[in-house]
XYZ file of C-alpha atoms in Angstrom:
686
model
C 0.000 0.000 0.000
C 1.261 3.483 -0.832
C 0.104 6.206 1.553
C 0.703 9.856 0.635
C 2.442 11.663 3.473
C 4.229 15.055 3.586
C 8.029 15.524 3.824
C 9.069 12.316 2.077
C 12.537 10.849 2.500
C 14.319 7.698 1.382
C 15.796 5.343 3.952
C 18.206 2.813 2.478
C 18.585 -0.270 4.619
C 21.685 -2.069 3.385
C 20.795 -5.695 3.746
C 24.284 -7.109 3.184
C 26.747 -7.748 0.380
C 25.617 -10.720 -1.627
C 27.657 -12.920 -3.901
C 28.070 -12.024 -7.549
C 25.581 -12.663 -10.267
C 28.382 -12.516 -12.846
C 30.612 -15.336 -13.962
C 33.438 -14.175 -11.687
C 33.019 -15.140 -8.041
C 33.087 -12.045 -5.832
C 34.458 -12.053 -2.292
C 32.092 -11.877 0.624
C 31.786 -8.847 2.870
C 34.532 -9.991 5.241
C 37.030 -10.236 2.376
C 36.042 -6.861 0.935
C 36.566 -5.120 4.251
C 39.664 -6.996 5.404
C 42.583 -4.755 6.398
C 45.519 -4.290 3.995
C 48.138 -5.472 6.487
C 49.089 -8.442 4.328
C 49.375 -6.409 1.127
C 51.530 -3.533 2.423
C 55.219 -3.746 3.335
C 56.044 -3.940 7.019
C 56.878 -0.473 8.413
C 60.443 0.111 9.525
C 63.085 2.752 10.192
C 62.924 4.139 6.631
C 59.119 4.149 6.217
C 56.822 4.658 9.191
C 53.456 3.002 9.828
C 51.827 6.434 9.519
C 52.913 6.647 5.882
C 55.584 9.268 6.607
C 59.308 8.866 5.893
C 60.924 6.993 8.776
C 63.486 8.447 11.155
C 66.247 6.713 9.165
C 64.950 7.502 5.698
C 67.733 8.059 3.157
C 68.224 8.588 -0.548
C 71.219 9.154 -2.762
C 72.268 12.492 -4.252
C 73.808 13.019 -7.681
C 75.158 16.365 -8.936
C 76.042 17.068 -12.577
C 78.218 19.543 -14.452
C 77.522 19.154 -18.175
C 78.984 20.869 -21.218
C 77.323 20.005 -24.517
C 77.347 21.284 -28.079
C 74.553 21.168 -30.676
C 75.634 20.436 -34.266
C 72.716 21.737 -36.324
C 74.112 20.490 -39.636
C 74.496 16.881 -38.486
C 71.715 16.994 -35.865
C 74.089 15.659 -33.271
C 74.908 16.409 -29.618
C 78.406 16.035 -28.217
C 78.934 16.344 -24.488
C 81.069 15.775 -21.469
C 79.801 15.591 -17.913
C 81.178 15.352 -14.419
C 79.061 13.313 -12.002
C 79.426 13.709 -8.234
C 77.797 10.785 -6.429
C 77.023 10.850 -2.708
C 76.340 7.513 -1.012
C 73.783 8.318 1.695
C 72.804 4.655 2.062
C 74.053 2.361 4.840
C 75.470 0.055 2.142
C 78.962 -0.319 0.707
C 78.868 0.121 -3.088
C 81.440 -1.514 -5.373
C 80.032 -0.203 -8.648
C 77.610 2.413 -9.953
C 74.936 1.934 -12.611
C 74.346 4.657 -15.197
C 71.356 4.882 -17.559
C 72.139 5.210 -21.281
C 68.587 5.873 -22.455
C 69.623 6.924 -25.964
C 70.729 3.336 -26.558
C 67.080 2.505 -27.223
C 67.829 4.072 -30.632
C 70.645 1.604 -31.361
C 69.941 -0.993 -34.028
C 70.475 -3.843 -31.554
C 68.430 -2.319 -28.708
C 66.260 -4.459 -26.472
C 63.311 -2.218 -27.323
C 63.479 -3.331 -30.955
C 63.890 -6.989 -29.987
C 60.756 -7.067 -27.835
C 58.664 -4.618 -29.840
C 55.594 -5.937 -31.643
C 54.213 -4.463 -34.843
C 50.736 -3.239 -35.730
C 48.352 -6.174 -36.165
C 48.053 -7.292 -39.784
C 44.536 -8.639 -40.218
C 42.751 -10.479 -42.978
C 43.110 -7.424 -45.220
C 46.916 -7.834 -45.081
C 47.256 -4.092 -44.515
C 49.822 -2.152 -42.512
C 49.722 1.510 -41.518
C 52.019 3.994 -43.268
C 53.050 5.238 -39.839
C 54.219 1.794 -38.755
C 55.891 1.057 -42.072
C 57.660 4.428 -42.042
C 58.992 3.777 -38.562
C 60.436 0.394 -39.470
C 62.090 1.726 -42.640
C 63.487 4.699 -40.718
C 64.979 2.490 -37.993
C 66.928 0.452 -40.551
C 68.928 3.507 -41.594
C 69.135 5.511 -38.355
C 72.458 5.153 -36.530
C 71.220 5.920 -33.036
C 72.587 5.270 -29.578
C 75.490 6.695 -27.603
C 79.080 6.712 -28.670
C 80.854 6.601 -25.302
C 84.244 8.204 -25.858
C 85.599 7.850 -22.330
C 84.733 7.002 -18.732
C 87.354 8.398 -16.359
C 87.942 9.694 -12.878
C 87.259 13.410 -12.393
C 90.701 13.953 -10.890
C 93.630 15.403 -12.787
C 95.094 13.751 -14.653
C 91.981 11.645 -15.382
C 92.346 7.892 -15.063
C 90.296 5.413 -17.142
C 87.606 3.549 -15.226
C 86.669 -0.036 -15.942
C 83.121 -0.122 -17.269
C 80.650 -2.420 -19.004
C 77.685 -1.520 -21.227
C 74.622 -3.753 -21.248
C 71.876 -2.307 -23.428
C 70.733 0.934 -21.831
C 72.788 0.378 -18.658
C 76.442 1.246 -18.018
C 78.216 -0.263 -15.007
C 81.140 1.758 -13.664
C 83.479 -0.328 -11.499
C 84.835 1.733 -8.604
C 88.578 1.757 -7.858
C 87.730 1.427 -4.151
C 84.463 0.419 -2.441
C 82.331 3.482 -1.724
C 81.574 3.536 1.991
C 78.344 4.894 3.550
C 78.587 8.676 3.562
C 81.335 8.602 0.937
C 81.533 10.477 -2.366
C 82.881 9.581 -5.773
C 83.315 11.795 -8.841
C 83.850 10.644 -12.398
C 83.419 11.897 -15.961
C 81.816 10.564 -19.131
C 82.374 11.915 -22.650
C 79.754 10.984 -25.234
C 77.857 11.902 -28.375
C 74.764 10.720 -30.232
C 72.621 11.416 -33.290
C 69.275 13.124 -32.645
C 66.190 11.419 -34.031
C 64.007 13.186 -36.604
C 60.576 13.194 -34.978
C 59.077 14.598 -38.154
C 59.470 11.030 -39.470
C 58.423 9.157 -36.344
C 57.054 10.673 -33.161
C 58.960 10.088 -29.952
C 59.699 11.809 -26.657
C 62.830 13.632 -27.811
C 64.338 14.769 -31.100
C 64.144 17.483 -33.739
C 61.259 18.591 -35.933
C 61.374 20.119 -39.408
C 58.173 21.883 -40.418
C 57.007 21.354 -44.007
C 56.794 25.106 -44.607
C 60.284 25.669 -43.159
C 62.461 22.573 -43.671
C 65.755 24.338 -42.900
C 65.155 25.550 -39.336
C 64.725 22.738 -36.840
C 62.970 22.821 -33.471
C 64.828 20.684 -30.919
C 63.077 19.225 -27.871
C 65.818 17.340 -26.055
C 65.366 14.882 -23.178
C 66.998 11.668 -21.899
C 70.082 13.123 -23.551
C 72.927 12.672 -21.061
C 74.072 9.551 -19.167
C 72.159 9.592 -15.859
C 72.777 7.745 -12.613
C 70.293 4.996 -11.932
C 68.348 5.131 -8.680
C 69.437 3.092 -5.663
C 66.845 2.481 -2.940
C 66.392 0.509 0.267
C 63.682 -1.640 -1.322
C 65.097 -2.479 -4.756
C 68.818 -1.742 -4.552
C 69.967 -0.593 -7.986
C 67.084 0.124 -10.379
C 68.587 -1.683 -13.356
C 65.636 -2.428 -15.646
C 66.647 -1.658 -19.216
C 64.822 1.301 -20.709
C 62.270 0.097 -23.260
C 60.068 3.166 -23.471
C 58.573 3.493 -19.987
C 59.417 6.377 -17.715
C 61.950 6.737 -14.939
C 63.094 6.552 -11.345
C 65.851 9.096 -10.686
C 67.840 10.764 -7.896
C 67.776 14.443 -6.911
C 70.784 16.687 -7.359
C 72.110 20.041 -8.539
C 72.909 20.792 -12.191
C 75.261 23.244 -13.871
C 74.738 22.959 -17.630
C 76.431 24.899 -20.445
C 74.816 24.443 -23.864
C 76.743 25.599 -26.925
C 74.532 26.418 -29.948
C 74.596 28.499 -33.148
C 74.618 32.206 -32.357
C 71.024 32.847 -33.506
C 69.436 29.845 -31.759
C 67.317 30.440 -28.636
C 67.646 27.877 -25.830
C 65.073 27.122 -23.097
C 65.964 24.712 -20.311
C 65.468 23.373 -16.827
C 66.776 25.894 -14.300
C 67.608 29.596 -14.304
C 69.530 31.305 -17.087
C 72.804 32.586 -15.620
C 74.285 34.624 -18.462
C 71.426 36.642 -19.947
C 73.833 39.506 -20.641
C 75.784 37.261 -23.025
C 72.869 35.727 -24.954
C 70.098 38.378 -24.906
C 70.080 41.898 -26.297
C 69.621 44.860 -23.911
C 66.035 45.261 -25.154
C 65.274 41.592 -24.518
C 66.732 41.759 -21.013
C 64.601 44.824 -20.291
C 61.465 42.995 -21.444
C 62.365 39.996 -19.277
C 62.662 42.275 -16.248
C 59.343 43.935 -17.146
C 57.624 40.536 -17.405
C 58.410 39.725 -13.770
C 55.816 42.232 -12.538
C 53.435 42.034 -15.521
C 49.802 40.921 -15.223
C 49.780 39.625 -18.801
C 52.515 37.823 -20.773
C 55.248 40.082 -22.168
C 57.311 39.149 -25.223
C 60.987 38.724 -24.365
C 61.722 37.702 -27.957
C 58.966 38.929 -30.250
C 57.443 36.956 -33.137
C 58.938 39.574 -35.477
C 62.429 38.955 -34.081
C 61.952 35.200 -34.456
C 60.756 35.669 -38.041
C 63.751 37.864 -38.828
C 66.114 35.169 -37.526
C 64.441 32.587 -39.787
C 64.684 34.806 -42.847
C 68.315 35.677 -42.170
C 69.205 32.000 -41.802
C 67.454 31.225 -45.095
C 69.942 33.521 -46.831
C 72.872 31.952 -45.038
C 73.287 30.946 -41.433
C 75.382 33.417 -39.452
C 78.756 32.283 -38.243
C 79.595 32.098 -34.592
C 78.237 30.329 -31.553
C 77.184 31.223 -28.040
C 76.821 29.299 -24.815
C 73.710 29.331 -22.633
C 74.364 28.483 -18.981
C 71.646 27.184 -16.659
C 71.715 26.241 -12.974
C 69.086 24.022 -11.357
C 68.990 22.960 -7.716
C 67.369 19.868 -6.234
C 65.958 18.425 -9.458
C 65.937 14.852 -10.673
C 66.535 15.571 -14.356
C 67.396 18.234 -16.931
C 65.876 18.872 -20.386
C 66.018 21.650 -22.968
C 64.577 23.000 -26.213
C 66.226 25.119 -28.897
C 65.364 26.856 -32.165
C 65.957 30.128 -33.982
C 62.227 30.003 -34.735
C 61.306 30.610 -31.097
C 59.408 33.623 -29.856
C 59.479 33.837 -26.052
C 56.914 35.350 -23.697
C 56.838 35.470 -19.899
C 54.976 36.725 -16.845
C 55.614 36.599 -13.109
C 53.337 34.518 -10.876
C 53.215 35.165 -7.111
C 53.942 31.923 -5.236
C 54.076 32.524 -1.511
C 56.619 35.284 -0.995
C 58.400 34.526 -4.285
C 57.770 35.311 -7.945
C 57.950 32.360 -10.328
C 58.455 33.101 -14.015
C 55.880 31.349 -16.219
C 57.264 31.294 -19.771
C 56.482 29.922 -23.225
C 58.621 29.334 -26.332
C 57.013 28.756 -29.731
C 57.387 29.408 -33.483
C 55.193 31.773 -35.477
C 53.350 28.708 -36.782
C 51.868 28.325 -33.273
C 50.236 31.746 -33.342
C 47.819 33.136 -32.253
C 46.956 30.151 -30.066
C 50.133 30.071 -28.007
C 50.569 33.744 -27.114
C 46.941 33.826 -25.985
C 46.838 30.671 -23.851
C 50.179 28.958 -23.173
C 51.731 31.141 -20.462
C 48.353 31.728 -18.821
C 47.904 27.938 -18.668
C 51.345 27.604 -17.035
C 50.448 30.284 -14.466
C 47.074 28.638 -13.828
C 48.809 25.322 -13.159
C 51.119 26.918 -10.593
C 48.078 28.277 -8.780
C 45.922 25.147 -9.075
C 48.491 22.552 -8.053
C 49.828 24.983 -5.466
C 46.696 24.303 -3.423
C 48.307 20.977 -2.534
C 52.005 21.927 -2.532
C 53.693 25.254 -3.224
C 55.814 25.202 -6.389
C 59.460 25.305 -5.233
C 61.320 26.203 -8.434
C 62.048 29.649 -9.954
C 60.678 29.028 -13.484
C 58.050 26.924 -15.284
C 58.254 26.569 -19.080
C 55.993 25.408 -21.908
C 57.781 24.771 -25.222
C 56.261 24.019 -28.607
C 57.845 21.293 -30.715
C 57.325 17.922 -32.310
C 56.789 16.066 -29.012
C 53.092 15.545 -28.357
C 53.295 16.149 -24.621
C 56.177 15.396 -22.282
C 57.246 16.589 -18.855
C 60.575 17.385 -17.227
C 61.615 19.501 -14.235
C 60.616 23.135 -14.883
C 60.108 22.500 -18.628
C 57.501 20.690 -20.735
C 56.952 20.037 -24.443
C 53.654 20.422 -26.351
C 52.910 19.989 -30.068
C 49.448 21.542 -30.645
C 49.259 24.377 -33.196
C 46.437 26.170 -35.046
C 45.632 25.703 -38.718
C 47.974 27.384 -41.250
C 45.547 30.321 -41.518
C 45.658 30.853 -37.739
C 42.198 29.472 -36.968
C 41.668 26.735 -34.426
C 38.826 24.548 -33.226
C 37.380 24.503 -29.734
C 38.883 21.042 -29.304
C 42.351 22.333 -30.254
C 42.072 25.294 -27.873
C 41.042 23.285 -24.831
C 43.327 20.441 -25.837
C 46.297 22.813 -25.640
C 45.230 24.261 -22.286
C 44.666 20.799 -20.825
C 47.923 19.301 -22.059
C 49.886 22.271 -20.678
C 48.159 21.905 -17.306
C 48.907 18.182 -17.404
C 52.557 18.426 -18.452
C 53.428 21.379 -16.209
C 51.513 19.573 -13.461
C 53.971 16.703 -13.727
C 56.409 18.967 -11.888
C 54.517 17.835 -8.773
C 54.192 14.173 -9.788
C 56.855 12.793 -10.209
C 59.409 15.630 -10.394
C 58.888 16.775 -6.777
C 56.954 13.892 -5.191
C 59.465 11.498 -6.712
C 57.655 8.198 -7.150
C 59.088 5.287 -9.115
C 57.420 5.697 -12.533
C 59.087 2.583 -13.887
C 57.130 0.407 -11.433
C 54.052 2.427 -10.466
C 52.948 4.574 -13.371
C 49.639 5.359 -11.686
C 51.378 7.268 -8.893
C 52.408 10.023 -11.297
C 49.975 9.813 -14.234
C 46.939 9.032 -12.107
C 47.638 11.608 -9.400
C 48.530 14.194 -12.023
C 45.404 13.548 -14.114
C 43.275 13.883 -10.987
C 44.805 17.223 -9.911
C 44.624 18.356 -13.550
C 40.865 17.766 -13.429
C 40.583 19.725 -10.174
C 42.663 22.578 -11.633
C 40.641 22.715 -14.863
C 37.581 23.365 -12.732
C 39.097 26.727 -11.750
C 39.685 27.864 -15.365
C 36.085 28.594 -16.334
C 32.550 27.432 -15.658
C 31.793 24.043 -17.216
C 35.325 23.548 -18.532
C 35.202 20.699 -21.109
C 37.595 18.410 -19.264
C 38.619 15.347 -21.224
C 38.627 13.386 -17.982
C 34.877 13.961 -17.739
C 34.425 12.897 -21.358
C 36.330 9.676 -20.640
C 34.015 8.690 -17.774
C 31.738 6.426 -19.816
C 34.739 4.809 -21.474
C 36.443 4.034 -18.179
C 33.239 2.587 -16.729
C 32.950 0.277 -19.734
C 36.623 -0.647 -19.343
C 36.165 -1.518 -15.662
C 33.345 -3.912 -16.564
C 35.376 -5.605 -19.295
C 37.750 -8.566 -19.165
C 40.606 -6.190 -20.080
C 40.479 -4.454 -16.689
C 43.415 -4.892 -14.312
C 43.974 -3.761 -10.723
C 45.500 -0.292 -10.450
C 48.282 -1.939 -8.428
C 49.563 -3.680 -11.568
C 53.247 -3.079 -12.291
C 53.802 -0.640 -15.171
C 55.495 -3.216 -17.390
C 52.450 -5.522 -17.157
C 49.758 -2.986 -18.041
C 47.625 -3.862 -21.043
C 45.937 -0.449 -21.267
C 48.036 2.188 -19.540
C 45.745 5.070 -20.474
C 42.678 3.509 -18.913
C 44.414 1.918 -15.954
C 47.094 4.434 -14.926
C 45.294 7.662 -15.886
C 41.495 7.466 -16.046
C 40.776 4.743 -13.485
C 42.933 6.434 -10.834
C 41.329 9.811 -11.584
C 37.892 8.269 -11.083
C 38.960 6.521 -7.865
C 40.368 9.704 -6.319
C 37.322 11.682 -7.445
C 35.044 9.200 -5.663
C 37.275 9.348 -2.581
C 37.212 13.169 -2.557
C 33.592 13.802 -3.466
C 31.710 10.829 -1.993
C 33.796 9.189 0.749
C 35.905 11.790 2.577
C 34.531 15.088 1.339
C 36.664 17.802 -0.207
C 37.996 19.383 2.977
C 39.180 16.122 4.544
C 40.551 14.713 1.291
C 42.438 17.893 0.444
C 43.999 18.031 3.912
C 45.164 14.409 3.658
C 46.421 14.692 0.069
C 48.221 17.920 0.940
C 49.915 16.092 3.816
C 50.998 13.291 1.474
C 52.578 15.839 -0.886
C 54.282 17.650 1.997
C 55.695 14.459 3.530
C 57.074 13.080 0.293
C 58.254 16.206 -1.525
C 61.806 15.527 -2.787
C 61.581 11.925 -1.553
C 60.601 8.591 -3.131
C 57.189 7.312 -1.941
C 55.754 3.882 -2.664
C 52.063 2.921 -2.844
C 51.871 1.899 0.813
C 53.129 5.324 1.872
C 50.217 6.931 0.031
C 47.582 4.551 1.423
C 48.851 4.918 4.986
C 49.198 8.701 4.811
C 45.654 9.148 3.507
C 44.302 7.097 6.420
C 46.581 8.763 8.954
C 45.742 12.324 7.873
C 42.018 11.796 7.209
C 41.392 9.921 10.450
C 39.380 7.247 8.639
C 39.865 3.575 7.883
C 40.176 3.471 4.086
C 41.533 -0.056 3.643
C 38.180 -1.187 2.227
C 38.310 1.580 -0.386
C 41.918 1.016 -1.419
C 41.446 -2.774 -1.497
C 38.479 -2.554 -3.845
C 39.693 0.221 -6.141
C 43.444 -0.479 -6.235
C 43.949 -4.194 -5.517
C 41.043 -5.749 -7.434
C 39.519 -5.476 -10.896
C 36.028 -5.089 -9.442
C 33.695 -2.351 -10.576
C 30.654 -0.468 -9.336
C 27.466 -2.348 -10.224
C 24.698 -2.495 -7.625
C 21.561 -4.318 -8.782
C 18.310 -3.210 -7.102
C 16.331 -6.393 -6.502
C 13.358 -4.893 -4.674
C 11.787 -1.729 -3.239
C 9.303 -1.870 -0.346
C 7.481 0.874 1.525
C 7.076 0.567 5.283
C 4.160 2.213 7.076
C 4.470 3.621 10.583
C 2.224 1.871 13.133
C 0.935 4.827 15.207
C -0.812 2.452 17.673
C -3.784 4.857 17.592
C -6.913 2.695 17.016
C -8.739 5.636 15.417
C -6.040 5.610 12.697
C -4.832 2.045 12.489
C -8.167 0.173 12.405
C -9.571 2.167 9.449
C -6.231 1.589 7.691
C -6.484 -2.125 8.355
C -10.078 -2.229 7.052
C -9.081 -0.360 3.909
C -6.257 -2.822 3.298
C -8.590 -5.762 3.826
C -11.199 -4.312 1.487
C -8.566 -3.814 -1.210
C -6.990 -7.204 -0.706
C -7.341 -9.284 -3.860
C -9.606 -12.299 -3.247
C -8.448 -15.723 -4.257
C -10.563 -17.624 -6.733
C -11.480 -20.155 -4.046
C -12.741 -17.376 -1.759
C -14.879 -15.845 -4.499
C -16.521 -19.170 -5.351
C -17.045 -20.118 -1.705
C -18.874 -16.842 -1.044
C -21.853 -17.971 -3.164
C -22.180 -21.340 -1.435
C -25.048 -21.905 1.108
C -23.838 -21.686 4.714
C -24.932 -23.871 7.647
C -25.114 -20.955 10.087
C -27.665 -19.335 7.793
C -29.851 -22.438 8.065
C -29.247 -22.760 11.831
C -29.027 -19.240 13.307
C -28.627 -20.664 16.794
C -25.044 -21.490 15.892
C -24.134 -17.794 15.763
C -22.543 -16.115 18.794
C -20.566 -12.998 19.715
C -17.749 -13.744 17.313
C -20.030 -13.923 14.296
C -21.241 -10.406 14.999
C -17.845 -9.000 16.100
C -16.297 -6.332 13.815
C -12.542 -6.571 14.211
C -12.142 -3.160 12.580
C -14.472 -1.339 14.966
C -12.803 0.852 17.608
C -13.817 -0.252 21.101
C -13.572 1.546 24.468
C -10.936 -0.991 25.437
C -8.870 -0.019 22.385
C -9.033 3.646 23.369
C -8.164 2.898 26.984
C -5.169 0.759 25.991
C -3.926 3.519 23.660
C -4.119 6.153 26.400
C -2.266 3.844 28.758
C 0.435 3.377 26.094
C 0.833 7.136 25.653
C 1.152 7.692 29.392
C 4.050 5.241 29.498
C 5.984 6.921 26.687
C 8.513 9.712 26.934
C 7.821 12.943 24.990
C 10.256 12.125 22.157
C 8.706 8.651 21.846
C 5.206 10.145 21.564
C 6.482 12.457 18.797
C 7.771 9.452 16.855
C 4.238 8.031 16.757
C 3.204 11.077 14.746
C 6.144 10.874 12.303
C 4.973 12.130 8.913
C 7.577 10.566 6.611
C 7.783 7.771 4.100
C 10.065 4.866 4.868
C 11.363 2.550 2.164
C 13.489 -0.572 2.156
C 15.657 -1.079 -0.923
C 17.055 -4.569 -1.482
C 20.238 -4.706 -3.582
C 22.877 -7.116 -4.790
C 26.548 -6.126 -5.248
C 27.188 -7.488 -8.738
C 30.330 -5.466 -9.531
C 32.165 -6.196 -6.295
C 33.249 -2.685 -5.245
C 31.786 -1.800 -1.841
């Protein structure tokens, strides 16, 4: 029966977590809500049970002094670096491992040996892109040429070393004791890949309309020390295209380039007086206090450099020097085609320079949006952790979107006539927010990307979504557009737990980006609430800034700082491939029994009158009855009306009221609807 009452509300009575209706057997409620003690590493001196770094936490430090030269004719980089390694571990080290990431471009690289091609179906077709890549790789002489590995002392002494794929082992003359330091030097060179032919994360681009003036976006370019940690020792997985786990250190880098080429890089420019004109230096100073981006190098100046080079490249070279402190990597971009704009962004008591570098082919899209998007990222992500570096750069080039400390690469440009679609506009803004946002994850909160991709891509995509919400009302976030796709993915057989190692992911985009974004959104909006979530996530960022967190450190910190048991949430979302699918199996309305006979007996009579009669009852009603033929058989009960209100009923009701407390009497007059919803947990996520 459905009775109309004012002030309706819905009461959900959760009647338990049932088994699955799907083919996969789901765990029972006890398993879903079991603590994560067995899944997380045991706390110890380096990592506390609270999720914070332990009182004996340590990590290595590596400082670099690099001098490199760009050969624009041969598209080649030649360099020499001094590496100062500090052993902060309690272990004695007999050798050091160095990453040679450019060796993925060698013809005998492991990446090529394990790489699969595009599927060739019944049509026996193959994409031009895939075919072009394979033809290109046959002729490209990539990989490092290591010219020497020596001590840094004078005179330098050769060091015994061994190269295995993308890893170089340097054998130490003496074991390196805890707290000890060792300095050595590597001289090297390599050919830069043409990413106009095949897209990659680093290389040079030649535009069709200007095939003589390259745009260089250079990363993974110098031999880098591998990470060494208390959990994994040396991180020696060969580089086959994933991302990295690196150590923090200080960089002094001198980049030698043709005299008319503009260089952007990680760190602060040290010799502006040597590489910029007086007018350009004045504009750079003006930009620091500007409310809108100011051109340091104007599009007209960039165009003039292109046209002059077309007539004959000027002779001479100049060196750009950059210093960067407490970063885990260094990258740079260079081109004579670059215009450069900048504006200062207040960050705490400091001013951070947000800057963009781009060719005229990127106009008017880039001058309108790029630097503003950089500044917006500093503000948005700064709600969780203040940006610690002096500059943040967005550079246009052939790389579709890649992040490095203080500098990022983006490819999006308008049409040749300068027009652009709404998708291109917001795509550029979003990719800049995403790539600049990677300064927080993993460049500052230095997780191991090689093992746990979700800890940088997932966290970054989530904070990107939060930051986009501050750009404008109803910002068309791609994360929102992906929601239906990720829900379909989570219900499919392709789904994997978020806690799947990076190298085993079948669909990195869905699993490491979108699924984590959805999980953290649910945690923030539906489980903890924004204030509690933001406090806990801010604490995680604070604890692990410039350190190397692992998944357990995140899970434990979020519980510790939120004050809530979240093991059930992390187990379901991160350790299983379950999904949200609650089947409603029934809805029932309950009616309050007021105990008032003047109300309840008429209700009961109305229900009885409306009760459907069984066929047997209907047929029996017409049959002759014995009591009709023998009236003497009738007594009180034949005449009794069970729905009539009697004096006894009224007396009993008054006695009941007298025995109730005031709040109990008010409950008897409750004017609300009460429902029971029966459900079955088909998807498995609680």
